[in-house]
Short mmCIF file of C-alpha atoms and ligand atoms in Angstrom, two decimals:
data_model
loop_
_atom_site.label_atom_id
_atom_site.label_comp_id
_atom_site.label_asym_id
_atom_site.label_seq_id
_atom_site.Cartn_x
_atom_site.Cartn_y
_atom_site.Cartn_z
CA UNK A 73 52.26 118.70 -140.75
CA UNK A 74 52.55 115.59 -139.15
CA UNK A 75 55.34 113.03 -140.21
CA UNK A 76 57.04 109.84 -138.53
CA UNK A 77 60.53 108.38 -138.99
CA UNK A 78 61.12 104.89 -137.50
CA UNK A 79 64.48 105.06 -135.96
CA UNK A 80 64.54 101.27 -134.91
CA UNK A 81 62.47 98.53 -134.61
CA UNK A 82 62.63 95.05 -132.14
CA UNK A 83 60.69 91.87 -131.87
CA UNK A 84 60.31 89.38 -129.20
CA UNK A 85 59.16 85.69 -130.75
CA UNK A 86 58.08 83.13 -128.12
CA UNK A 87 60.39 80.12 -127.73
CA UNK A 88 57.65 77.37 -128.60
CA UNK A 89 57.04 76.87 -132.49
CA UNK A 90 54.00 74.97 -133.27
CA UNK A 91 53.63 73.65 -136.67
CA UNK A 92 49.88 72.87 -138.36
CA UNK A 93 51.24 68.82 -137.89
CA UNK A 94 51.77 69.50 -134.35
CA UNK A 95 48.14 71.11 -133.83
CA UNK A 96 46.74 68.30 -135.81
CA UNK A 97 48.18 65.63 -132.98
CA UNK A 98 45.26 66.73 -130.54
CA UNK A 99 42.72 68.70 -132.91
CA UNK A 100 40.63 67.32 -135.89
CA UNK A 101 42.86 69.27 -138.47
CA UNK A 102 45.55 69.17 -140.88
CA UNK A 103 48.43 71.03 -142.53
CA UNK A 104 46.73 71.17 -146.06
CA UNK A 105 43.76 72.76 -144.72
CA UNK A 106 45.15 75.29 -142.51
CA UNK A 107 47.98 76.26 -145.28
CA UNK A 108 45.60 76.39 -148.16
CA UNK A 109 42.82 78.49 -146.24
CA UNK A 110 45.12 80.60 -144.23
CA UNK A 111 48.65 80.69 -145.31
CA UNK A 112 49.84 79.61 -142.00
CA UNK A 113 52.49 76.97 -141.82
CA UNK A 114 53.33 77.58 -137.93
CA UNK A 115 53.06 80.01 -135.03
CA UNK A 116 54.98 80.78 -131.65
CA UNK A 117 53.42 80.15 -128.18
CA UNK A 118 54.43 81.80 -125.16
CA UNK A 119 54.40 78.73 -122.72
CA UNK A 120 55.53 80.62 -119.42
CA UNK A 121 56.58 84.20 -120.72
CA UNK A 122 53.97 86.90 -119.63
CA UNK A 123 52.70 89.39 -122.15
CA UNK A 124 54.39 92.37 -120.54
CA UNK A 125 57.69 90.61 -120.11
CA UNK A 126 57.39 89.80 -124.08
CA UNK A 127 56.66 93.49 -124.74
CA UNK A 128 59.65 94.78 -122.65
CA UNK A 129 62.05 92.38 -124.78
CA UNK A 130 60.94 93.90 -127.97
CA UNK A 131 60.99 97.28 -126.38
CA UNK A 132 64.57 96.98 -125.49
CA UNK A 133 65.35 95.64 -128.79
CA UNK A 134 63.86 98.38 -130.53
CA UNK A 135 65.36 100.73 -128.26
CA UNK A 136 68.65 99.61 -129.00
CA UNK A 137 67.94 99.37 -132.75
CA UNK A 138 67.54 102.76 -132.66
CA UNK A 139 70.27 103.85 -130.58
CA UNK A 140 68.08 105.51 -128.13
CA UNK A 141 68.92 105.10 -124.29
CA UNK A 142 65.59 104.00 -122.30
CA UNK A 143 66.09 107.42 -120.42
CA UNK A 144 65.73 109.16 -123.57
CA UNK A 145 61.98 107.84 -124.26
CA UNK A 146 59.36 110.52 -123.76
CA UNK A 147 56.59 108.32 -124.22
CA UNK A 148 55.40 104.72 -124.44
CA UNK A 149 52.25 103.71 -125.92
CA UNK A 150 51.28 100.01 -125.67
CA UNK A 151 48.75 98.51 -127.64
CA UNK A 152 47.40 94.90 -126.46
CA UNK A 153 43.99 93.16 -126.13
CA UNK A 154 45.45 90.23 -124.28
CA UNK A 155 46.75 91.96 -121.00
CA UNK A 156 47.46 90.04 -117.93
CA UNK A 157 46.70 92.79 -115.82
CA UNK A 158 43.74 95.32 -115.49
CA UNK A 159 46.48 97.62 -114.40
CA UNK A 160 48.79 98.76 -113.99
CA UNK A 161 48.88 99.31 -117.63
CA UNK A 162 51.34 97.36 -119.79
CA UNK A 163 53.26 100.32 -121.07
CA UNK A 164 54.02 101.17 -117.12
CA UNK A 165 55.38 97.65 -116.74
CA UNK A 166 57.57 98.09 -119.85
CA UNK A 167 58.84 101.42 -118.63
CA UNK A 168 59.94 99.79 -115.33
CA UNK A 169 61.50 96.82 -116.81
CA UNK A 170 63.64 98.75 -119.76
CA UNK A 171 64.09 101.51 -117.30
CA UNK A 172 62.39 104.36 -119.41
CA UNK A 173 62.28 106.53 -116.13
CA UNK A 174 61.36 109.70 -117.93
CA UNK A 175 58.67 108.04 -120.29
CA UNK A 176 54.93 109.03 -119.52
CA UNK A 177 52.70 105.81 -120.20
CA UNK A 178 49.27 104.62 -121.82
CA UNK A 179 47.94 101.76 -123.32
CA UNK A 180 45.34 101.19 -126.46
CA UNK A 181 43.13 98.38 -127.11
CA UNK A 182 41.73 98.57 -130.64
CA UNK A 183 42.48 94.74 -130.95
CA UNK A 184 44.48 94.33 -134.35
CA UNK A 185 44.23 97.51 -135.59
CA UNK A 186 46.36 98.75 -132.09
CA UNK A 187 49.29 99.15 -133.90
CA UNK A 188 47.99 101.64 -136.45
CA UNK A 189 46.00 103.59 -133.51
CA UNK A 190 48.94 103.90 -131.29
CA UNK A 191 50.94 105.28 -134.18
CA UNK A 192 48.43 107.70 -135.27
CA UNK A 193 48.16 109.14 -131.59
CA UNK A 194 52.18 109.09 -131.40
CA UNK A 195 52.31 111.13 -134.45
CA UNK A 196 49.91 113.91 -132.76
CA UNK A 197 52.05 114.25 -129.85
CA UNK A 198 55.25 114.22 -131.88
CA UNK A 199 53.36 117.16 -134.06
CA UNK A 200 52.51 118.93 -130.82
CA UNK A 201 56.53 118.89 -130.09
CA UNK A 202 56.18 118.14 -126.41
CA UNK A 203 57.51 114.40 -126.97
CA UNK A 204 60.28 113.70 -128.86
CA UNK A 205 61.20 110.23 -128.77
CA UNK A 206 57.91 107.71 -128.69
CA UNK A 207 58.27 104.04 -128.17
CA UNK A 208 54.94 102.39 -129.66
CA UNK A 209 54.80 98.51 -128.44
CA UNK A 210 52.21 95.90 -129.47
CA UNK A 211 52.30 92.69 -127.54
CA UNK A 212 49.86 89.73 -127.33
CA UNK A 213 50.00 86.43 -125.52
CA UNK A 214 46.50 85.05 -127.32
CA UNK A 215 47.08 81.45 -126.63
CA UNK A 216 45.62 81.46 -123.33
CA UNK A 217 42.44 83.00 -124.85
CA UNK A 218 41.99 80.65 -127.84
CA UNK A 219 39.61 77.71 -127.20
CA UNK A 220 41.57 74.41 -128.73
CA UNK A 221 38.42 73.03 -129.09
CA UNK A 222 37.14 75.52 -131.98
CA UNK A 223 39.34 74.55 -134.72
CA UNK A 224 38.39 77.22 -136.92
CA UNK A 225 39.62 80.09 -134.74
CA UNK A 226 42.28 78.17 -132.57
CA UNK A 227 44.61 77.86 -135.79
CA UNK A 228 44.84 81.23 -136.59
CA UNK A 229 46.43 82.86 -133.68
CA UNK A 230 50.22 82.98 -132.36
CA UNK A 231 51.97 85.10 -129.37
CA UNK A 232 54.41 87.70 -130.25
CA UNK A 233 55.83 91.37 -129.70
CA UNK A 234 57.11 94.05 -131.30
CA UNK A 235 57.93 97.68 -131.04
CA UNK A 236 59.16 100.56 -132.78
CA UNK A 237 60.88 103.83 -131.68
CA UNK A 238 59.58 106.78 -133.65
CA UNK A 239 60.35 110.65 -133.82
CA UNK A 240 58.88 113.33 -135.85
CA UNK A 241 59.94 113.73 -139.68
CA UNK A 242 59.03 116.48 -141.79
CA UNK A 243 57.65 114.30 -144.46
CA UNK A 244 54.01 114.15 -144.36
CA UNK A 245 51.96 111.58 -143.03
CA UNK A 246 48.20 110.45 -143.40
CA UNK A 247 46.01 108.47 -141.47
CA UNK A 248 42.54 107.38 -141.46
CA UNK A 249 40.91 105.20 -138.25
CA UNK A 250 37.50 103.90 -138.41
CA UNK A 251 34.94 101.60 -136.21
CA UNK A 252 31.92 99.72 -136.95
CA UNK A 253 30.26 98.89 -133.50
CA UNK A 254 29.60 94.90 -133.29
CA UNK A 255 27.46 93.69 -130.72
CA UNK A 256 29.26 90.72 -129.86
CA UNK A 257 28.70 89.02 -133.21
CA UNK A 258 31.95 88.91 -135.06
CA UNK A 259 34.70 88.85 -132.61
CA UNK A 260 34.81 89.13 -128.75
CA UNK A 261 36.68 87.61 -125.67
CA UNK A 262 35.03 88.01 -122.22
CA UNK A 263 37.09 88.84 -119.18
CA UNK A 264 35.83 86.16 -116.98
CA UNK A 265 36.18 86.99 -113.13
CA UNK A 266 35.40 85.42 -109.75
CA UNK A 267 34.39 87.69 -107.14
CA UNK A 268 33.04 87.93 -103.61
CA UNK A 269 31.18 91.26 -103.50
CA UNK A 270 27.81 90.25 -101.84
CA UNK A 271 26.03 93.26 -103.64
CA UNK A 272 27.32 92.19 -107.23
CA UNK A 273 24.98 90.40 -109.06
CA UNK A 274 24.91 88.28 -112.29
CA UNK A 275 24.21 90.08 -115.09
CA UNK A 276 21.13 88.72 -116.93
CA UNK A 277 22.34 90.25 -120.43
CA UNK A 278 25.71 89.01 -120.25
CA UNK A 279 24.52 85.76 -118.81
CA UNK A 280 22.44 85.61 -122.32
CA UNK A 281 25.57 86.48 -124.46
CA UNK A 282 27.79 84.13 -122.27
CA UNK A 283 25.65 81.14 -122.27
CA UNK A 284 28.34 78.20 -122.50
CA UNK A 285 31.60 77.85 -120.75
CA UNK A 286 33.44 78.30 -124.03
CA UNK A 287 31.91 81.97 -124.75
CA UNK A 288 32.70 82.96 -120.73
CA UNK A 289 36.15 81.84 -121.36
CA UNK A 290 37.67 82.15 -124.71
CA UNK A 291 37.79 84.45 -127.83
CA UNK A 292 34.63 84.10 -129.94
CA UNK A 293 34.85 84.29 -133.67
CA UNK A 294 32.59 84.49 -136.64
CA UNK A 295 35.12 83.53 -139.04
CA UNK A 296 33.14 84.37 -142.18
CA UNK A 297 31.68 87.66 -140.68
CA UNK A 298 35.12 88.77 -139.80
CA UNK A 299 36.44 87.70 -143.35
CA UNK A 300 33.67 90.00 -145.51
CA UNK A 301 34.53 92.78 -143.32
CA UNK A 302 38.33 92.17 -143.33
CA UNK A 303 38.80 92.61 -147.13
CA UNK A 304 36.45 95.70 -147.40
CA UNK A 305 37.74 97.36 -144.57
CA UNK A 306 41.35 96.87 -145.97
CA UNK A 307 40.43 98.37 -149.45
CA UNK A 308 38.53 101.16 -147.75
CA UNK A 309 40.75 102.30 -145.17
CA UNK A 310 43.94 102.34 -148.07
CA UNK A 311 41.73 104.12 -150.44
CA UNK A 312 40.77 106.78 -147.91
CA UNK A 313 44.23 107.20 -146.59
CA UNK A 314 45.50 107.51 -149.86
CA UNK A 315 42.67 110.25 -150.99
CA UNK A 316 43.78 112.22 -148.02
CA UNK A 317 47.49 111.90 -148.98
CA UNK A 318 46.64 112.83 -152.78
CA UNK A 319 48.35 109.57 -153.97
CA UNK A 320 47.62 106.29 -155.88
CA UNK A 321 48.35 102.85 -155.12
CA UNK A 322 51.09 103.46 -157.74
CA UNK A 323 52.84 106.07 -155.50
CA UNK A 324 53.10 103.32 -152.68
CA UNK A 325 56.34 101.51 -152.64
CA UNK A 326 55.35 99.16 -149.61
CA UNK A 327 52.11 97.70 -148.09
CA UNK A 328 52.33 96.21 -144.52
CA UNK A 329 49.05 95.05 -143.94
CA UNK A 330 47.37 93.02 -140.78
CA UNK A 331 48.33 89.18 -140.87
CA UNK A 332 44.93 87.71 -140.62
CA UNK A 333 44.72 85.62 -143.34
CA UNK A 334 46.76 85.01 -146.99
CA UNK A 335 43.33 85.09 -148.65
CA UNK A 336 42.18 88.29 -147.02
CA UNK A 337 45.16 90.13 -148.04
CA UNK A 338 45.04 88.79 -151.64
CA UNK A 339 41.64 89.77 -152.09
CA UNK A 340 42.15 93.40 -150.65
CA UNK A 341 45.09 93.77 -152.80
CA UNK A 342 43.46 92.58 -155.94
CA UNK A 343 40.44 95.07 -155.20
CA UNK A 344 42.79 98.04 -154.66
CA UNK A 345 44.71 96.86 -157.85
CA UNK A 346 48.26 97.05 -156.05
CA UNK A 347 51.10 94.91 -157.51
CA UNK A 348 51.34 92.15 -154.71
CA UNK A 349 55.10 92.29 -155.02
CA UNK A 350 54.51 95.74 -152.96
CA UNK A 351 52.61 93.81 -150.32
CA UNK A 352 54.63 92.28 -147.38
CA UNK A 353 53.34 88.96 -145.94
CA UNK A 354 54.93 86.82 -143.06
CA UNK A 355 51.99 85.08 -141.98
CA UNK A 356 53.34 81.92 -142.97
CA UNK A 357 55.66 81.63 -139.55
CA UNK A 358 54.08 84.02 -137.28
CA UNK A 359 50.28 83.29 -138.03
CA UNK A 360 47.92 86.22 -136.61
CA UNK A 361 49.64 87.92 -133.37
CA UNK A 362 46.79 90.64 -133.68
CA UNK A 363 48.30 94.23 -132.97
CA UNK A 364 51.73 92.51 -133.23
CA UNK A 365 51.68 91.81 -136.62
CA UNK A 366 52.44 94.84 -138.56
CA UNK A 367 55.45 95.99 -136.41
CA UNK A 368 56.85 92.44 -136.62
CA UNK A 369 56.83 92.90 -140.49
CA UNK A 370 58.29 96.22 -140.07
CA UNK A 371 61.14 94.57 -138.08
CA UNK A 372 61.70 91.90 -140.51
CA UNK A 373 61.81 94.48 -143.39
CA UNK A 374 64.26 96.76 -141.37
CA UNK A 375 66.67 93.79 -140.74
CA UNK A 376 66.42 92.90 -144.45
CA UNK A 377 67.56 96.21 -144.98
CA UNK A 378 64.40 97.06 -147.12
CA UNK A 379 63.37 100.14 -145.43
CA UNK A 380 64.74 102.65 -147.08
CA UNK A 381 64.68 106.60 -146.96
CA UNK A 382 62.33 108.03 -149.08
CA UNK A 383 60.03 104.91 -149.49
CA UNK A 384 56.33 105.72 -149.27
CA UNK A 385 54.64 103.06 -146.79
CA UNK A 386 51.39 101.86 -146.19
CA UNK A 387 50.36 100.39 -142.92
CA UNK A 388 46.48 98.88 -142.87
CA UNK A 389 44.93 96.82 -140.22
CA UNK A 390 41.72 95.77 -138.75
CA UNK A 391 40.04 94.07 -136.05
CA UNK A 392 37.66 93.17 -133.30
CA UNK A 393 35.66 96.19 -132.49
CA UNK A 394 35.15 96.26 -135.62
CA UNK A 395 37.93 98.66 -135.94
CA UNK A 396 40.06 99.31 -139.01
CA UNK A 397 42.62 102.06 -140.08
CA UNK A 398 45.46 102.85 -142.43
CA UNK A 399 48.68 105.20 -142.31
CA UNK A 400 50.67 106.24 -145.27
CA UNK A 401 53.93 107.98 -144.34
CA UNK A 402 57.67 108.39 -145.98
CA UNK A 403 60.15 106.88 -144.32
O1 UT7 B 510 42.52 89.54 -136.90
C1 UT7 B 510 41.05 89.35 -137.24
C2 UT7 B 510 40.74 87.85 -136.70
N1 UT7 B 510 40.15 86.90 -137.57
C3 UT7 B 510 40.09 86.70 -139.06
O2 UT7 B 510 40.88 87.36 -139.59
C4 UT7 B 510 39.12 85.28 -138.98
C5 UT7 B 510 39.03 85.64 -140.75
N2 UT7 B 510 37.93 84.47 -141.28
C6 UT7 B 510 39.13 83.41 -141.86
O3 UT7 B 510 40.03 83.61 -142.02
C7 UT7 B 510 38.48 82.11 -142.09
O4 UT7 B 510 36.96 82.51 -142.17
C8 UT7 B 510 38.74 80.95 -141.45
C9 UT7 B 510 40.10 80.60 -141.59
C10 UT7 B 510 38.36 81.03 -140.08
C11 UT7 B 510 37.66 79.65 -141.93
O5 UT7 B 510 37.96 79.32 -143.39
P1 UT7 B 510 36.75 79.31 -144.38
O6 UT7 B 510 37.35 79.17 -145.58
O7 UT7 B 510 35.76 80.34 -143.95
O8 UT7 B 510 36.23 77.79 -143.73
P2 UT7 B 510 34.70 77.61 -143.17
O9 UT7 B 510 34.31 78.18 -141.65
O10 UT7 B 510 33.72 77.90 -144.31
O11 UT7 B 510 34.85 75.79 -143.00
C12 UT7 B 510 34.66 75.21 -143.82
C13 UT7 B 510 34.75 73.77 -143.83
C14 UT7 B 510 33.79 73.10 -142.64
O12 UT7 B 510 33.37 71.79 -142.96
P3 UT7 B 510 32.08 71.58 -143.41
O13 UT7 B 510 31.26 72.25 -142.88
O14 UT7 B 510 32.43 72.51 -145.06
O15 UT7 B 510 32.16 70.30 -143.49
C15 UT7 B 510 34.49 73.36 -141.30
O16 UT7 B 510 34.12 72.51 -140.37
O17 UT7 B 510 35.90 73.52 -143.15
C16 UT7 B 510 35.87 72.82 -141.67
N3 UT7 B 510 37.16 73.55 -140.68
C17 UT7 B 510 38.35 73.11 -140.71
N4 UT7 B 510 38.78 71.75 -141.18
C18 UT7 B 510 40.10 71.36 -140.80
C19 UT7 B 510 36.90 74.72 -140.12
N5 UT7 B 510 38.27 74.70 -139.51
C20 UT7 B 510 39.01 73.60 -139.88
C21 UT7 B 510 40.41 73.25 -139.34
N6 UT7 B 510 40.86 72.26 -140.33
N7 UT7 B 510 41.03 74.16 -138.45
#
């Protein structure tokens, strides 16, 4: 039977805090619209720290919090949909920076569902018994991918990194992962690259999709489409995972959802009949940091002393892909 215990958590929050009023200085928007439609008051951007360094700082903090020396880590799984390098993988760069010399590495990308996917993979390695201590780190530097001429999408995102060190527990854990293939309609970000290979031609099918500079260079989102998907995906993922666990929403002490929009969280919470007091939200100051949202919440809760032994916790996320998933575990 799979089970996980969170030994320690860590975050890295980039230095530049940008409020809604700051955005309204160069964009046709205002604090009232952003806060009432999304819950977001501010976000942080990494002006100069690259994504893998953000990840490494969160990873180091998590290892310290767990009381685990970097050499004791057996595996690092990194989640990012905003890598700065195709290779080496971000987990390899983190391994090198923090000195986790004995750790194997791998990256995954299921966008905002990334932390859920990574913990699900980690739990299976822990169950197998080969790896005893696994670091899962999620890090996203989305600010260079966002089109600041698109006021509907750009206001939603922030940069951030967060990590957790986990080991096997004998208390059961259940998970559910899902994907609904989306052909470039709801949410995508193309990797635009120059090349000098004389044999490589422009791809007409891609050109038809990427028919403007913005589509070639920046995150593209159908806000309403994602919103509709998200409410349903969150409710479905929680319901399916609880069914596997033989539990009901009343048995859950804490729900940690992906922080995309306060209204998505509230609608899904209502649909599930969950007491809103059990649902943790920190979107106000962080905005949507994609796969880093859920571990950032975990770190907040751990620092506040609210992650207690024996608690039944539900993590739930959704994102580009369109992916979604949930995990229910007992801490
Ligand atoms: O991790 C997953 C990532 N993505 C998401 O979670 C996205 C989910 N979707 C959403 O959160 C919402 O759909 C948005 C926040 C993106 C948009 O909210 P909405 O309530 O769906 O607004 P809307 O697109 O229907 O726009 C309503 C109005 C429009 O004006 P008109 O046409 O009614 O005159 C927009 O032009 O609000 C306008 N608008 C803005 N006004 C001020 C759109 N963005 C802004 C803005 N400031 N930033």
